[in-house]
Amino acid sequence: MELPDGFEFCTAKTEQDLEDLLEFNSKVHEDDPKELRRVIKNLPGFGLDMNYFIRDVDKGMIVSAMNAIPSTWAYEGVPLRNLELGWVGTLKEYRKRGLVRSLYSHFDILLRDGKYDISVIQGIPHYYRQFGYEFILPLGRRVTLGPHLIPKISEGTEAPFMKLSVREAAESDLDKLIRLYDNHNQRLLVYSMRSRELWEIQERFKKEFESDFTTMVVEEEGRVDGYFRYSLSKGAKDEPQDRVLHVSESSVTSYNGVMRVLHHLRQEALQSQACRIELVGPDQNNLCRMAQDLGGKALAWWKFQIRIPDIVSLLKKISRVLEKRLKGTMFHGLTYDVMLNTHRNCYLLRFKNGKITKVQDLGMQETGDRREFRAPPNELAKLILGDYSIDELNRANIDFLVDGRIRSLIQTLFPKRESCIAYYMC
């Protein structure tokens, strides 16, 4: 690692390193230091030694830092090992000296040596393109709904869904929560996997980043029909127009369950004087669907920035998913060499009788007979992760080209699908 004179690279090892790191992050990010301390101490697979920094030797202080946070996501059920680039920052007076680039060279070693499938960051726009990241999957897609849009129950009437009860989740509910979460994710392409250990940790701390949440269940005659997590955001001045009831995740299986939860949220919003309810989730999420049916609006949302460090490795890992997509289509039992040319690399995806028998990087290839599929590298990543259709990619970038002879095949292998990443820290 190359550093300017007067600086040294360090990996956090001691409690003093941790305290110095927390103090640094509170300056750069204005974070509550409790959050990073909690994650370092409790997140499975993460620890102090996955935090590293550059120190000004003369002043003896940290001036730039980042960390590497592991988690497990999934691609249509196939686990993907993710290494997140987190808490990246540099003191203002030390910027534009290449310190983050130096730190990233260490992160890149961790990424490759650890054989991670993807790397994500929730960061500022454009900057991380220099490291190969691209905006791909939705981050916090949400529907906003005014409490007044949830119909009141007329006096003297008894709505069937009000027979269901809503209560705070107990430890004995955990198996049911895990099942509801996993069933919800089965409809998605990419999602975050949550182990029982992580569930237990999250329910112990009840924190999503810096916000406190409460996990609630809705049940009918003792049978749990769904759950949701919510918190009240009061804004800096704690005025009614700034108060938002925030539902960070949910999985409710029935119409009556959905309506019961919405009426519970309506009551909570009115009692807390919240001006609106925000529900995070994909279009397929039942609460989000009903909220939109009642007049709620889907908001524009941010995206994760994602890098795939090894396309060949990823294609091999998801090969059984690709094979499954051909079954029952006109490509069932296909024998064909698919060439995915990204100008820098050309990836061979060899099918024989519907099975992938070879995945290989052929290196840079002249277009010639490798011209059926041509796309910039990051556009291929967008296609694989299902965030965009072929037409959308072509409209956004004229350099994305798919020959008509394999167009339907590419659409079958890499369809546009909905993804949603629920909270995966603690």
PDB file of C-alpha atoms in Angstrom, residues 121-123 136-144 191-192 246-250 278-283 288 297-305 419-424:
ATOM      1  CA  ILE A 121     -21.996   0.120  -0.245  1.00  0.00           C
ATOM      2  CA  GLN A 122     -24.671   2.565   0.871  1.00  0.00           C
ATOM      3  CA  GLY A 123     -22.691   5.596  -0.207  1.00  0.00           C
ATOM      4  CA  ILE A 136     -28.209  -1.681  -8.962  1.00  0.00           C
ATOM      5  CA  LEU A 137     -30.654  -2.909  -6.294  1.00  0.00           C
ATOM      6  CA  PRO A 138     -33.316  -0.872  -4.437  1.00  0.00           C
ATOM      7  CA  LEU A 139     -32.440   0.426  -0.992  1.00  0.00           C
ATOM      8  CA  GLY A 140     -35.465   1.210   1.175  1.00  0.00           C
ATOM      9  CA  ARG A 141     -38.204   1.211  -1.468  1.00  0.00           C
ATOM     10  CA  ARG A 142     -41.276   2.521   0.346  1.00  0.00           C
ATOM     11  CA  VAL A 143     -44.919   3.544   0.130  1.00  0.00           C
ATOM     12  CA  THR A 144     -46.139   6.635   1.996  1.00  0.00           C
ATOM     13  CA  TYR A 191     -32.771 -10.570  -0.626  1.00  0.00           C
ATOM     14  CA  SER A 192     -30.852 -10.631   2.640  1.00  0.00           C
ATOM     15  CA  HIS A 246     -41.969   3.965   9.827  1.00  0.00           C
ATOM     16  CA  VAL A 247     -42.665   0.282   9.075  1.00  0.00           C
ATOM     17  CA  SER A 248     -39.234  -1.104   8.209  1.00  0.00           C
ATOM     18  CA  GLU A 249     -40.347  -4.630   7.278  1.00  0.00           C
ATOM     19  CA  SER A 250     -43.435  -6.800   7.290  1.00  0.00           C
ATOM     20  CA  GLU A 278     -44.146   4.849   5.529  1.00  0.00           C
ATOM     21  CA  LEU A 279     -44.062   1.155   4.653  1.00  0.00           C
ATOM     22  CA  VAL A 280     -40.835  -0.355   3.326  1.00  0.00           C
ATOM     23  CA  GLY A 281     -41.103  -3.324   1.002  1.00  0.00           C
ATOM     24  CA  PRO A 282     -41.334  -4.526  -2.596  1.00  0.00           C
ATOM     25  CA  ASP A 283     -44.414  -4.206  -4.794  1.00  0.00           C
ATOM     26  CA  CYS A 288     -47.410  -2.066   0.522  1.00  0.00           C
ATOM     27  CA  LYS A 297     -47.763   6.667  -3.155  1.00  0.00           C
ATOM     28  CA  ALA A 298     -44.601   4.740  -3.944  1.00  0.00           C
ATOM     29  CA  LEU A 299     -41.633   7.043  -3.385  1.00  0.00           C
ATOM     30  CA  ALA A 300     -38.501   7.247  -5.488  1.00  0.00           C
ATOM     31  CA  TRP A 301     -35.837   5.356  -3.606  1.00  0.00           C
ATOM     32  CA  TRP A 302     -32.073   5.086  -3.381  1.00  0.00           C
ATOM     33  CA  LYS A 303     -30.104   2.087  -4.577  1.00  0.00           C
ATOM     34  CA  PHE A 304     -27.288  -0.020  -3.256  1.00  0.00           C
ATOM     35  CA  GLN A 305     -24.024   0.386  -5.122  1.00  0.00           C
ATOM     36  CA  SER A 419     -35.576  -7.613  -5.054  1.00  0.00           C
ATOM     37  CA  CYS A 420     -35.719  -6.240  -1.524  1.00  0.00           C
ATOM     38  CA  ILE A 421     -32.956  -6.092   1.063  1.00  0.00           C
ATOM     39  CA  ALA A 422     -34.197  -6.060   4.659  1.00  0.00           C
ATOM     40  CA  TYR A 423     -31.981  -4.963   7.561  1.00  0.00           C
ATOM     41  CA  TYR A 424     -29.029  -7.327   7.967  1.00  0.00           C
TER      42      TYR A 424
END
